[in-house]
N, CA and C of each residue as an Amber inpcrd file, in Angstrom:
protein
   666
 233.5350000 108.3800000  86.9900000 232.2240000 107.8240000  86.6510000
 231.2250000 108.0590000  87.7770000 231.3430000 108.0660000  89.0240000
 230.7890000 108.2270000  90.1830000 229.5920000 109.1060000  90.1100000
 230.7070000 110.4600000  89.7430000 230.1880000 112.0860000  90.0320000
 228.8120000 112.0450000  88.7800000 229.4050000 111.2260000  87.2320000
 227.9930000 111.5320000  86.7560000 226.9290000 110.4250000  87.3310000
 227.3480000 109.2480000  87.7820000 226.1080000 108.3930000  88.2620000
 225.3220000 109.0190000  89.4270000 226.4940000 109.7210000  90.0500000
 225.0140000 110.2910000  91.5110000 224.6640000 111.3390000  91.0480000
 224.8740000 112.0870000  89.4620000 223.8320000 113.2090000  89.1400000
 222.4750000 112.5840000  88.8230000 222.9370000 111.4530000  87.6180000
 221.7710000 110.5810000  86.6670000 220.9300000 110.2660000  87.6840000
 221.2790000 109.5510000  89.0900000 220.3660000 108.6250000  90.4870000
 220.1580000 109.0220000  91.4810000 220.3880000 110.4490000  91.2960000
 220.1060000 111.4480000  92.3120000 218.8450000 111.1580000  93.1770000
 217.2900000 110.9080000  92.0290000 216.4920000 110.7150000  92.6080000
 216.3600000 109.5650000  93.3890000 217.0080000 108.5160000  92.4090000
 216.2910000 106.9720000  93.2220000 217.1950000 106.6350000  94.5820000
 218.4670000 107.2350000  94.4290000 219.4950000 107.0470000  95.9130000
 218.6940000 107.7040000  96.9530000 218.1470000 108.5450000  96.9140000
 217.1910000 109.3530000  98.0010000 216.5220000 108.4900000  98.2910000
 215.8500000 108.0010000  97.9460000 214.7760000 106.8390000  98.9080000
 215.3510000 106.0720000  99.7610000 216.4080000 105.9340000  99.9260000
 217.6020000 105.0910000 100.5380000 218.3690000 105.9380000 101.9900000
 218.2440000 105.0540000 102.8270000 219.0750000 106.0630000 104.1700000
 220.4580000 105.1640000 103.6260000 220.9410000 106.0960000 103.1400000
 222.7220000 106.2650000 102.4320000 223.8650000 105.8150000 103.9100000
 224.5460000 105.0320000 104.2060000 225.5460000 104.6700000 105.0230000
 226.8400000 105.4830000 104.2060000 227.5440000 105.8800000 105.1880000
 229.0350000 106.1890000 104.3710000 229.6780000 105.2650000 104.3330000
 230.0950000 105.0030000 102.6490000 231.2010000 103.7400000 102.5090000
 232.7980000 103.5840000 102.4610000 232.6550000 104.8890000 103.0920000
 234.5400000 105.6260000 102.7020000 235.1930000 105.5030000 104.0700000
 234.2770000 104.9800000 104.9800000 234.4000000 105.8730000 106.8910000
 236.3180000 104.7020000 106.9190000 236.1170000 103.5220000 106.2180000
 237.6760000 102.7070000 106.2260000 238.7940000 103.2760000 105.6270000
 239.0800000 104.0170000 105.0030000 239.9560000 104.5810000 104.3440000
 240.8030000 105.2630000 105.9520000 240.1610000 105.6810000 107.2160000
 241.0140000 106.0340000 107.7240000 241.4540000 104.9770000 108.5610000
 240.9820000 103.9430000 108.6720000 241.4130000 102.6450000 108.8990000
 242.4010000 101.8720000 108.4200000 243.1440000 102.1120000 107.4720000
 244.2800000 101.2730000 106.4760000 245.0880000 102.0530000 106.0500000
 245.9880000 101.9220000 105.7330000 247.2170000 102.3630000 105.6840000
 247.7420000 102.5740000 104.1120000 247.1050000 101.7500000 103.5320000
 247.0560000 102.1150000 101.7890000 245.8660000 101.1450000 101.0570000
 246.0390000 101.2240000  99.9640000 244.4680000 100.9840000  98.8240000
 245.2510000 100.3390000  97.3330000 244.8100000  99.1290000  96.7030000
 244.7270000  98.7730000  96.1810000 243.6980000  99.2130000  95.3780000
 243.4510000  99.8280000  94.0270000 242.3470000 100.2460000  93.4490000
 242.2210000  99.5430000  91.7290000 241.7950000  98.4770000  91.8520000
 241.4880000  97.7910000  90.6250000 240.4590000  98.1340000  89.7480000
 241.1050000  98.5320000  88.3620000 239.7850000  99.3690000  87.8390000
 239.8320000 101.0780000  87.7830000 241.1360000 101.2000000  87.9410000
 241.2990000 103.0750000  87.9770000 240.8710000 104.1110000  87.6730000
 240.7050000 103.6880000  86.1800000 240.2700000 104.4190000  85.2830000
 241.4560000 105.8760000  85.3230000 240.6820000 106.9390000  85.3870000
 241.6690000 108.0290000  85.5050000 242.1810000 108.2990000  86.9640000
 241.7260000 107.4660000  87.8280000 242.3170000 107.9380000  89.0430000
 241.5450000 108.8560000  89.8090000 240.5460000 108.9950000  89.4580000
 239.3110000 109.8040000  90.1320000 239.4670000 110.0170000  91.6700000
 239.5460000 108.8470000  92.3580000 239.3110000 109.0220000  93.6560000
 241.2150000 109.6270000  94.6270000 241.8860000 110.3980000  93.4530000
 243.3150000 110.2690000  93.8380000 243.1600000 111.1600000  95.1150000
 242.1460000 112.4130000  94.8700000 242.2300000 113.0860000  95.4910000
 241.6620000 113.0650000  97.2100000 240.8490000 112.4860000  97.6770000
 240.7310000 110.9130000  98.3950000 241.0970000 110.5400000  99.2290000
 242.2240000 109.8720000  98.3400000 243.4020000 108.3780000  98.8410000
 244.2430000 110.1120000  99.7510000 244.5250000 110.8760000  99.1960000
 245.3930000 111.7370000  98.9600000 245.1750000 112.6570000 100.5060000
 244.2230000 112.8140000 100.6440000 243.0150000 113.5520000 102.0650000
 243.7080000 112.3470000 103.1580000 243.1330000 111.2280000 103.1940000
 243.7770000 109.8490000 103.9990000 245.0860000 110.0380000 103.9260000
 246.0260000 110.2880000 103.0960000 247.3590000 110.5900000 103.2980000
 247.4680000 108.6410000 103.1560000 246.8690000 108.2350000 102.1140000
 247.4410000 106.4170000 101.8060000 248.3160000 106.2630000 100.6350000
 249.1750000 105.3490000 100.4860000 249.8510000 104.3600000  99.9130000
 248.4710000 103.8130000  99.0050000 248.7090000 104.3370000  97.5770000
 247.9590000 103.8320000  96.5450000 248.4640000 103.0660000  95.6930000
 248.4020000 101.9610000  95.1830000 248.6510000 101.5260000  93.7880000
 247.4890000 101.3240000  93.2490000 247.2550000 101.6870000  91.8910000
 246.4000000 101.7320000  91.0350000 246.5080000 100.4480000  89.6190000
 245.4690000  99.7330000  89.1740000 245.2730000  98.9380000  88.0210000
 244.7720000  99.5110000  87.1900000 245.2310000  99.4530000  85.5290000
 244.0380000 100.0620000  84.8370000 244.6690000  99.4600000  83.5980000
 243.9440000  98.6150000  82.6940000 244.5820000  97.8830000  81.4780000
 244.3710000  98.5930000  80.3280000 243.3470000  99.7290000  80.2550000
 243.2480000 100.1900000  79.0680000 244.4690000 101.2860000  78.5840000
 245.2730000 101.3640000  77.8550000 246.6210000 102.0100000  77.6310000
 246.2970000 103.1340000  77.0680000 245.4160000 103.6610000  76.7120000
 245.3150000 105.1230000  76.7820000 245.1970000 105.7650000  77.8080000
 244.1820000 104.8960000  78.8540000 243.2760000 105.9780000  79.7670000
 244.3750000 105.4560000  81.2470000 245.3760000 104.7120000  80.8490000
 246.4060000 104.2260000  81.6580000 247.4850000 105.4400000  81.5000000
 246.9700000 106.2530000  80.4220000 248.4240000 107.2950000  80.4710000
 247.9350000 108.7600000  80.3920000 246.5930000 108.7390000  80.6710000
 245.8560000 109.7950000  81.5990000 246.0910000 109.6880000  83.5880000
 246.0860000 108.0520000  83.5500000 245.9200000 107.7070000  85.1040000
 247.2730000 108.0930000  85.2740000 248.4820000 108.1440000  84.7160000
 249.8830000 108.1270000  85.0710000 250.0860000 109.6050000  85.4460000
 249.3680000 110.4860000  84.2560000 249.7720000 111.9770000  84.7950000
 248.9520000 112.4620000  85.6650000 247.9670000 112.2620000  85.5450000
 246.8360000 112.4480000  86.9850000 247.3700000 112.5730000  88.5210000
 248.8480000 111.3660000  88.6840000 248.9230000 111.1510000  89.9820000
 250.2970000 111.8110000  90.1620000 250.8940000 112.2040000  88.8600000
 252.3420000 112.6280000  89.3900000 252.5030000 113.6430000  90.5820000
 251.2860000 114.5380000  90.6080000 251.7940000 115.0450000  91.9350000
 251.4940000 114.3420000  93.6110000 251.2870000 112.6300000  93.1280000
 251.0410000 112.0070000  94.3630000 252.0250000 111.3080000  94.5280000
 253.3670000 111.6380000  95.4380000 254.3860000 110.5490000  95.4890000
 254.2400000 109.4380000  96.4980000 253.0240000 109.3410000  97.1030000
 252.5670000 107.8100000  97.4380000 252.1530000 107.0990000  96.6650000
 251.1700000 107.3870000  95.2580000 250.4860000 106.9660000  94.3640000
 251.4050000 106.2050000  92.9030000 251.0060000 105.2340000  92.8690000
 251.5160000 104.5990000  91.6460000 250.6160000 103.8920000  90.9000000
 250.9430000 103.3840000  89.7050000 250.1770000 103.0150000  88.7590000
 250.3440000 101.8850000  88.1430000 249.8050000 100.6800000  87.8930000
 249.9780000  99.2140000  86.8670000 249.4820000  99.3610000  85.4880000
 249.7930000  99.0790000  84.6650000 249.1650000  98.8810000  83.3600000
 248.7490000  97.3550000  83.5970000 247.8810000  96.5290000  84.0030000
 247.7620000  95.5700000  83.7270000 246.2120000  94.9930000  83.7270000
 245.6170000  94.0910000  83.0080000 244.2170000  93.4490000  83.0420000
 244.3940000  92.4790000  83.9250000 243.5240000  92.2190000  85.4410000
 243.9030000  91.1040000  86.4100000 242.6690000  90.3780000  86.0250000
 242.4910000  89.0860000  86.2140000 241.4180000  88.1710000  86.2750000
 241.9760000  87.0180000  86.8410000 241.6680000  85.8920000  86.6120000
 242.0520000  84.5450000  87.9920000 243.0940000  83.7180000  86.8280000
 243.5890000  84.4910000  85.7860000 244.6650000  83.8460000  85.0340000
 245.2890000  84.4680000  84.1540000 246.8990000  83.7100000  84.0550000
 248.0930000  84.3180000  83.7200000 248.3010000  84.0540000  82.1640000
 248.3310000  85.4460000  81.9790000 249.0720000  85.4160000  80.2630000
 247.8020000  84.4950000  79.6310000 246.5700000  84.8640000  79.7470000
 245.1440000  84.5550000  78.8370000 245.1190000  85.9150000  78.1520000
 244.7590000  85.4330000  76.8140000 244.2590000  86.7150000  75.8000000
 242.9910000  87.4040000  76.0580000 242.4790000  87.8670000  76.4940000
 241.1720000  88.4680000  76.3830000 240.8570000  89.6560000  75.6010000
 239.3660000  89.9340000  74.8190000 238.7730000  91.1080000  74.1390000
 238.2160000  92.3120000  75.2340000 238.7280000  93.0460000  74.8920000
 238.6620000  93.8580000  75.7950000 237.4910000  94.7320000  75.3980000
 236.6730000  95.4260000  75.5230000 235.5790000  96.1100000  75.1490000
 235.9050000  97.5050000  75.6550000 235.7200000  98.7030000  74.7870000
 235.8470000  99.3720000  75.4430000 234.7980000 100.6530000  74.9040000
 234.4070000 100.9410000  76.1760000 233.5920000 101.8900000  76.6600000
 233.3570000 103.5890000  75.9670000 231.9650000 103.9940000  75.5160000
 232.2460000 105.5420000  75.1150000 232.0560000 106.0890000  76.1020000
 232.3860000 105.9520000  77.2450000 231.8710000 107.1590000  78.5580000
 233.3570000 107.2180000  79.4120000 234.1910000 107.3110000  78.4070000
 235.8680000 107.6060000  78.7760000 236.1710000 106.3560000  79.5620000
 235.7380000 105.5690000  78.9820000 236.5390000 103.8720000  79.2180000
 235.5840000 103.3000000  80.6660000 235.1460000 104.3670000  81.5830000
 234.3380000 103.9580000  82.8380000 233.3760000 102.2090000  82.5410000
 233.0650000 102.0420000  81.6160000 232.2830000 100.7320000  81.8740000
 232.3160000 100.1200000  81.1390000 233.7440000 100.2370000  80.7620000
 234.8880000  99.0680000  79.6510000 234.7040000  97.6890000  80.3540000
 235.3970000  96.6230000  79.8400000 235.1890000  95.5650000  80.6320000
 235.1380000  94.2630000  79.5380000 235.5050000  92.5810000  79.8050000
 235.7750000  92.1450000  79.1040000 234.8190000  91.2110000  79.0630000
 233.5750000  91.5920000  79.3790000 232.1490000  90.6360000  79.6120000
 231.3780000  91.7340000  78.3460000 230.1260000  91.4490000  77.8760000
 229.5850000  92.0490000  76.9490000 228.4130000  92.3420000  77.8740000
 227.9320000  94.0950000  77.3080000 226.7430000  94.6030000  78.2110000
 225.4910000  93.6030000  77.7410000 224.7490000  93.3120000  78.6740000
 223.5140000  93.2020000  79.0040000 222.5430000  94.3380000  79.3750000
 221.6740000  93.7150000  80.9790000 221.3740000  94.3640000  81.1630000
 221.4660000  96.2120000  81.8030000 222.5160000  95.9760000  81.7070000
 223.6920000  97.4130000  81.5700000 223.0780000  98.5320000  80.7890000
 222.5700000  98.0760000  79.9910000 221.9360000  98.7140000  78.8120000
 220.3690000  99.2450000  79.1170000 219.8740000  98.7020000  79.7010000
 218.5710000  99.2790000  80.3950000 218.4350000 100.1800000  81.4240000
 219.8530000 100.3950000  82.2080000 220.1220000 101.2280000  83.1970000
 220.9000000 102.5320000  82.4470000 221.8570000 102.2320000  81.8460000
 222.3430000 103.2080000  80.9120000 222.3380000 103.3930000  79.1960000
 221.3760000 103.2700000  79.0870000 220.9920000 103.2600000  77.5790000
 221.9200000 104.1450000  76.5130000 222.7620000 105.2640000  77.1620000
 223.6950000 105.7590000  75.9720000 225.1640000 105.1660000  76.0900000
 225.6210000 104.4690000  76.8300000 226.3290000 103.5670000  77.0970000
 226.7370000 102.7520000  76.0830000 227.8370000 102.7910000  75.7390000
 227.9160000 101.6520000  74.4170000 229.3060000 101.2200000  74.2450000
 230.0090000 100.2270000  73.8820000 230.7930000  99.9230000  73.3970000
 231.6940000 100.2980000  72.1870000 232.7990000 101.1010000  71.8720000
 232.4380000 101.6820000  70.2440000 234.2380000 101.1500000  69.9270000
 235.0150000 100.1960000  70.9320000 236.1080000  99.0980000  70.2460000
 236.5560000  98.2730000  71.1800000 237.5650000  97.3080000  70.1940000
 237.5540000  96.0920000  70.9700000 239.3870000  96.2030000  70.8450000
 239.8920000  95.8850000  72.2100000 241.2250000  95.7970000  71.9060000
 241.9780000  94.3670000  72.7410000 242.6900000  93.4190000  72.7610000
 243.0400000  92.4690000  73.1210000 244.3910000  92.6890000  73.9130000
 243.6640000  91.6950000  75.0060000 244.9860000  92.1230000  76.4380000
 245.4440000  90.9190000  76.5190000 246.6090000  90.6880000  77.5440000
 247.1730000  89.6700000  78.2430000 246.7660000  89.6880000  79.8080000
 246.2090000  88.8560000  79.9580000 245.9610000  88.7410000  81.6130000
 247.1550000  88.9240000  82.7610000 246.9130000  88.9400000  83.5370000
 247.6600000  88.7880000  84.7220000 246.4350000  88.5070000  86.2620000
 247.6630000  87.9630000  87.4150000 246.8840000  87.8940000  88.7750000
 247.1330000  88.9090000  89.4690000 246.1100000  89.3330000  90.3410000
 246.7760000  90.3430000  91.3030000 247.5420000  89.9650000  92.1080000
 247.5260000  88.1180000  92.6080000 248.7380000  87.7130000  93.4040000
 249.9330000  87.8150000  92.4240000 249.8640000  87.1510000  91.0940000
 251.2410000  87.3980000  90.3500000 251.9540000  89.0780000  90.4840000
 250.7620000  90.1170000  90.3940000 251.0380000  91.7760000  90.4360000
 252.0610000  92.1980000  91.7620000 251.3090000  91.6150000  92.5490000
 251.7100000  91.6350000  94.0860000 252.6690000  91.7380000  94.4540000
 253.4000000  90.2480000  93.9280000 254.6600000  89.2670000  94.0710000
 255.7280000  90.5970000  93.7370000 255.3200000  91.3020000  92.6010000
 256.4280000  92.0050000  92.4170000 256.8810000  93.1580000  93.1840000
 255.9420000  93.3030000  93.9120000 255.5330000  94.7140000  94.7790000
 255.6450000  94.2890000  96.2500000 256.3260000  95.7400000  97.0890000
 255.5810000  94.9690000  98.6890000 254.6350000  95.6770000  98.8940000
 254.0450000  94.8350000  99.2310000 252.4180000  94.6050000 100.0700000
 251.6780000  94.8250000 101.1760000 252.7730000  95.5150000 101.9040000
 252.6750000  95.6530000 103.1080000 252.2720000  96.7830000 103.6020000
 251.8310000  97.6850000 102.6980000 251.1000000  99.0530000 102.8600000
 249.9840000  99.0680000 102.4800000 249.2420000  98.1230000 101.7230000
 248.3080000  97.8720000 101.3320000 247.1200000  97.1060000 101.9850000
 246.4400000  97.6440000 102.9150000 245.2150000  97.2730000 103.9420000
 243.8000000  97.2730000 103.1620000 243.7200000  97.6530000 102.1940000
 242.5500000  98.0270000 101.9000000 242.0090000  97.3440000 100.5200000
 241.4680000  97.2460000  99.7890000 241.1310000  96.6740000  98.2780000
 239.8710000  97.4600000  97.4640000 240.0760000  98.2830000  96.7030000
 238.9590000  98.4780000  95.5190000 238.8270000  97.7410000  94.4850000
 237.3870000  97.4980000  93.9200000 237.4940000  96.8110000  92.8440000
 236.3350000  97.6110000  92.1920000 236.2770000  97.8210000  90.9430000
 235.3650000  98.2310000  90.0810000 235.8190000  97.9600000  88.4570000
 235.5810000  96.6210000  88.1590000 235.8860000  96.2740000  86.7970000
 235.0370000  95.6810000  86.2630000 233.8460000  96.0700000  86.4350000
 232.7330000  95.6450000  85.0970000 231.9700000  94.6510000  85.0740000
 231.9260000  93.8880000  86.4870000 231.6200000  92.5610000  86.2990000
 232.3000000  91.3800000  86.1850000 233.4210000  91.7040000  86.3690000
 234.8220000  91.0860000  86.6280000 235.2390000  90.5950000  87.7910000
 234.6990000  91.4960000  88.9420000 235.4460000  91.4030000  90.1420000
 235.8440000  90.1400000  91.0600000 234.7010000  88.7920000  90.2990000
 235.1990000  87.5820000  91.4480000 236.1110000  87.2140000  91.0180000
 236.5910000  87.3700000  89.1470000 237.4960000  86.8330000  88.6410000
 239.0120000  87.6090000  89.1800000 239.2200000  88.6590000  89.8020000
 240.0250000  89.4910000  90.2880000 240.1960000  88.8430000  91.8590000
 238.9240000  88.5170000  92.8600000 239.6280000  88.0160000  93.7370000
 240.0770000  86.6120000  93.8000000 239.7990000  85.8930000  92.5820000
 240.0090000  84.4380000  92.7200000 241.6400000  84.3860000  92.1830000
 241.7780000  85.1170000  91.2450000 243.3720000  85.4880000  91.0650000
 244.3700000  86.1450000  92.3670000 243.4630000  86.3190000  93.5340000
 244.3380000  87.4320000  94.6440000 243.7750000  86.6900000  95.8850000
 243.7460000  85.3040000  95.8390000 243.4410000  84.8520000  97.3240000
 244.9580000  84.8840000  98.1100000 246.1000000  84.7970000  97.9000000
 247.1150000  85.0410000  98.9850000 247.0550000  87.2610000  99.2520000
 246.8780000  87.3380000  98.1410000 247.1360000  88.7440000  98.6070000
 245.2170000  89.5370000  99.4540000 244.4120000  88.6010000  99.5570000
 243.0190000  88.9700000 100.6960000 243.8070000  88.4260000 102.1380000
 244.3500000  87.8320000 102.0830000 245.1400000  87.5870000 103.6250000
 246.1820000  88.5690000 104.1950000 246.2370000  89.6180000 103.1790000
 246.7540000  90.8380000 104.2750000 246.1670000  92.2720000 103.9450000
 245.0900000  91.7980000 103.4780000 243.4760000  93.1110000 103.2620000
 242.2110000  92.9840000 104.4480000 242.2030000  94.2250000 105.3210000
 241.0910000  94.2990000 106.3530000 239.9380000  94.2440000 105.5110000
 239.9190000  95.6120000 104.3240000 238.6720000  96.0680000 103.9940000
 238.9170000  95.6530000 102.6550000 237.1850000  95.2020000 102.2980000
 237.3540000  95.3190000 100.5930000 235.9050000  96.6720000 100.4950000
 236.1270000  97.2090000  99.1140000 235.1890000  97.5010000  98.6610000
 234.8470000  97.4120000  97.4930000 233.3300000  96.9610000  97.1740000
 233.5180000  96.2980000  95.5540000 232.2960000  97.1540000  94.7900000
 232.0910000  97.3220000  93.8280000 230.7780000  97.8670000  92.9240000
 230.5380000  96.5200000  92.1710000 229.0570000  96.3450000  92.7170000
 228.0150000  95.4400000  91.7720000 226.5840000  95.3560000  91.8400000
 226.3400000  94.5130000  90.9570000 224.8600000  94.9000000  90.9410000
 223.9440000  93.4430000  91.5550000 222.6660000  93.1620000  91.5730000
 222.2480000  91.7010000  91.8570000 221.5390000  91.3690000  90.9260000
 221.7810000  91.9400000  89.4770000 221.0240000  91.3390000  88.5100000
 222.3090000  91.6390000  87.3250000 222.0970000  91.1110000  85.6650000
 222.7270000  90.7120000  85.0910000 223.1440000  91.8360000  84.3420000
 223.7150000  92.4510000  84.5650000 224.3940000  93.8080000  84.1490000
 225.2720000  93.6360000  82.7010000 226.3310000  92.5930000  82.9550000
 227.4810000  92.4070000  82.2050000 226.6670000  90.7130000  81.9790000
 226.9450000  90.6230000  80.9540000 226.6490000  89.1410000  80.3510000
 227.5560000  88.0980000  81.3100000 226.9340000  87.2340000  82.2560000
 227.7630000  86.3220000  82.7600000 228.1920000  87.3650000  83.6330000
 228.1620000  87.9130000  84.1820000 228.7760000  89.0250000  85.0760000
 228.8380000  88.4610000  86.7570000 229.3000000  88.5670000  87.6580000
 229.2240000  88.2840000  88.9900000 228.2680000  89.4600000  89.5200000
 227.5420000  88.5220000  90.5420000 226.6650000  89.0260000  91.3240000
 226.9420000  89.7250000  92.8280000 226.2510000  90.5350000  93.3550000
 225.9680000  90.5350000  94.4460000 226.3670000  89.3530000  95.6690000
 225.4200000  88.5350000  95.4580000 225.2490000  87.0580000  96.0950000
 226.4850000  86.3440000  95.8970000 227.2560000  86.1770000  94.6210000
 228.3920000  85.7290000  94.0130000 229.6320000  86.1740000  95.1140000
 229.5710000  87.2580000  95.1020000 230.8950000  87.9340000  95.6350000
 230.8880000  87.3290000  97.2930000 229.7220000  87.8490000  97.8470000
 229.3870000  87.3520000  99.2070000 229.9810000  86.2070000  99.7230000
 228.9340000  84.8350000  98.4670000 229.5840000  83.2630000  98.6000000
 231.3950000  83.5220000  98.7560000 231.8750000  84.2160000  97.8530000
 233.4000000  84.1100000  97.6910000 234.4950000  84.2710000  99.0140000
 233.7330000  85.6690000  99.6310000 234.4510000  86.5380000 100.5650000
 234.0870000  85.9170000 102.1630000 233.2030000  85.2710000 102.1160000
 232.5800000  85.1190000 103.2580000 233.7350000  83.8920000 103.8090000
 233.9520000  82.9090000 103.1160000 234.8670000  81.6690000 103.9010000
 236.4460000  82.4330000 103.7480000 236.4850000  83.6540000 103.1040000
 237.7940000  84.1960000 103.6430000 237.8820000  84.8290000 104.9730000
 236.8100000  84.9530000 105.2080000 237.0970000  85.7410000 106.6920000
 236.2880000  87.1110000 106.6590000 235.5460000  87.6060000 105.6010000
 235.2580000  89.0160000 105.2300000 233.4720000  89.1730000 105.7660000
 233.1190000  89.9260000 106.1800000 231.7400000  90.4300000 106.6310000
 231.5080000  91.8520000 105.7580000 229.7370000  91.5330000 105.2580000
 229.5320000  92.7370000 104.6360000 229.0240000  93.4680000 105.8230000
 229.7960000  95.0140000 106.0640000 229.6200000  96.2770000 106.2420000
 228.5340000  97.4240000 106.1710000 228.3120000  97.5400000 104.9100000
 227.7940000  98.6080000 104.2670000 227.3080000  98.3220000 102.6790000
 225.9700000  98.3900000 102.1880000 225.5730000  97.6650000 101.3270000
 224.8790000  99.3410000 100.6500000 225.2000000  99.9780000  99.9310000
 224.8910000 101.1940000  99.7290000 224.2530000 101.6230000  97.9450000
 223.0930000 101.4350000  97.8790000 222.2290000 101.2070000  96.4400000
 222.8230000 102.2470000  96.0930000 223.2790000 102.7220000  94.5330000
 223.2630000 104.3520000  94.0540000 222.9350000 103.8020000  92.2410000
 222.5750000 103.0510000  91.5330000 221.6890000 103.1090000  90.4060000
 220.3760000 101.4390000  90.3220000 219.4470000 102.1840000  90.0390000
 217.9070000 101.0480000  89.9850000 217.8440000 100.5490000  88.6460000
 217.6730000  99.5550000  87.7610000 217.3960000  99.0060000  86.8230000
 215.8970000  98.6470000  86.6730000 215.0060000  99.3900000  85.5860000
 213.5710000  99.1360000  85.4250000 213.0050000  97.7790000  85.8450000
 213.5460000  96.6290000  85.9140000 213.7100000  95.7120000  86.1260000
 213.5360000  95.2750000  87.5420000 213.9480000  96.2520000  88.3220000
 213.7850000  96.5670000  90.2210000 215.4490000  96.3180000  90.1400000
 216.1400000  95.3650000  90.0830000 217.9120000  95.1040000  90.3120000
 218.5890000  96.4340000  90.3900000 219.1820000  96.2310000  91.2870000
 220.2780000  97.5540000  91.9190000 221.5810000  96.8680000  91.8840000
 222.2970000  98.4440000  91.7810000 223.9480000  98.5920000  91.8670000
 224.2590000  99.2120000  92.6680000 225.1030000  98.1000000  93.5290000
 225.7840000  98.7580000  94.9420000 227.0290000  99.0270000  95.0860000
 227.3130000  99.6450000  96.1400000 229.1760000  99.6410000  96.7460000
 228.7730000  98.8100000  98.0040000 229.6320000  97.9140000  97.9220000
 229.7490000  96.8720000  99.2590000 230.7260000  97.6910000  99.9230000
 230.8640000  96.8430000 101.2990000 232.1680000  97.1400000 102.0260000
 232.2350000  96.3040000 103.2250000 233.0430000  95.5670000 102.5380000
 233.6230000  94.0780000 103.5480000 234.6260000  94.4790000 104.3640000
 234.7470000  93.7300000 105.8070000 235.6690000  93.7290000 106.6040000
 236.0280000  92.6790000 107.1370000 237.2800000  92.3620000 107.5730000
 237.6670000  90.9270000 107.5390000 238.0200000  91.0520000 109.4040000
């Protein structure tokens, strides 16, 4: 999703002196990446030479992400939907721009920034935590945290407060206006991360909403 957003915002990211938000990746030792999608950034994780595990609940584009990485034998993959609770049903929405801005909040103002953007089905998940995910996994290669799920993301770290106590870096995509109906903010995430121990980094605009509201990549360090 990246590669077409910095074609579409090519112009408006230019007005912006751009920070690099990647410079941590050689800082940590592996990556948590919530929100996979196809695994885009495998190649990446892969350059860093990290310990990846990957989330991605949608079960098609979960078995694109699976063959994507087979030639990464650090890289692995979850089928699972995380939010701050266990075994909840949720509608899952899903996305025509190859699942990229799927998500289980309904677009808003999302829709003014990407107007061909649309929703075109709905499929129903079972939740999980990323601390419950964790538990099953060791953890101990894992320094780092991505999140990019739609407007989701506080509900992802409020499910993973034991597993932010052995994450330096987070990095999150959001916006400071109402993107996803009920969606977490900017400001939101901040309040969350800040009494964990986390400092924002790198605050890096790459799409404008007519509206003036921007969508960023954060990058917290603890």
């Amino acid at each position: 999703m990246r590669d077409w957003l910095n074609k579409v915002f090519r112009r408006q990211t230019d007005r912006f002196e751009i920070e690099s938000d990647g410079d941590f990746l050689s800082l940590v030792s592996g990556v948590i990446h919530v929100g996979a999608n196809e695994g885009q950034e495998r190649d990446l994780y892969a350059r860093h030479n990290l310990n990846v595990l990957w989330f991605e609940p949608i079960p098609t584009v979960f078995e694109k992400l699976a063959r994507n990485i087979l030639p990464y034998p650090n890289q692995r993959a979850v089928q699972a939907l995380l939010t701050d609770q266990e075994r909840k049903e949720y509608v899952f929405h899903i996305a025509n721009n190859d699942g990229a801005s799927s998500s289980i909040l309904d677009l808003k103002e999302h829709l003014e920034v990407w107007p061909t953007v649309g929703f075109i089905d709905d499929i129903t998940l079972m939740s999980s935590t990323l601390d419950c995910e964790i538990s099953k996994l060791s953890a101990a290669n894992y320094e780092g945290l991505v999140l990019d799920t739609q407007g989701s993301e506080l509900l992802v770290l409020r499910g993973g407060v034991q597993t932010l106590k052995r994450i330096k870096f987070i990095k999150v995509e959001a916006a400071d206006f109402e993107a996803y109906k009920d969606c977490c903010q900017v400001s939101d995430l901040l309040n969350f991360l800040r009494p964990q121990g986390f400092r924002l980094l790198t605050k890096t605009p790459f799409a404008i909403a007519p509206s003036g509201g921007k969508y960023y990549d954060l990058v917290l360090r603890r």
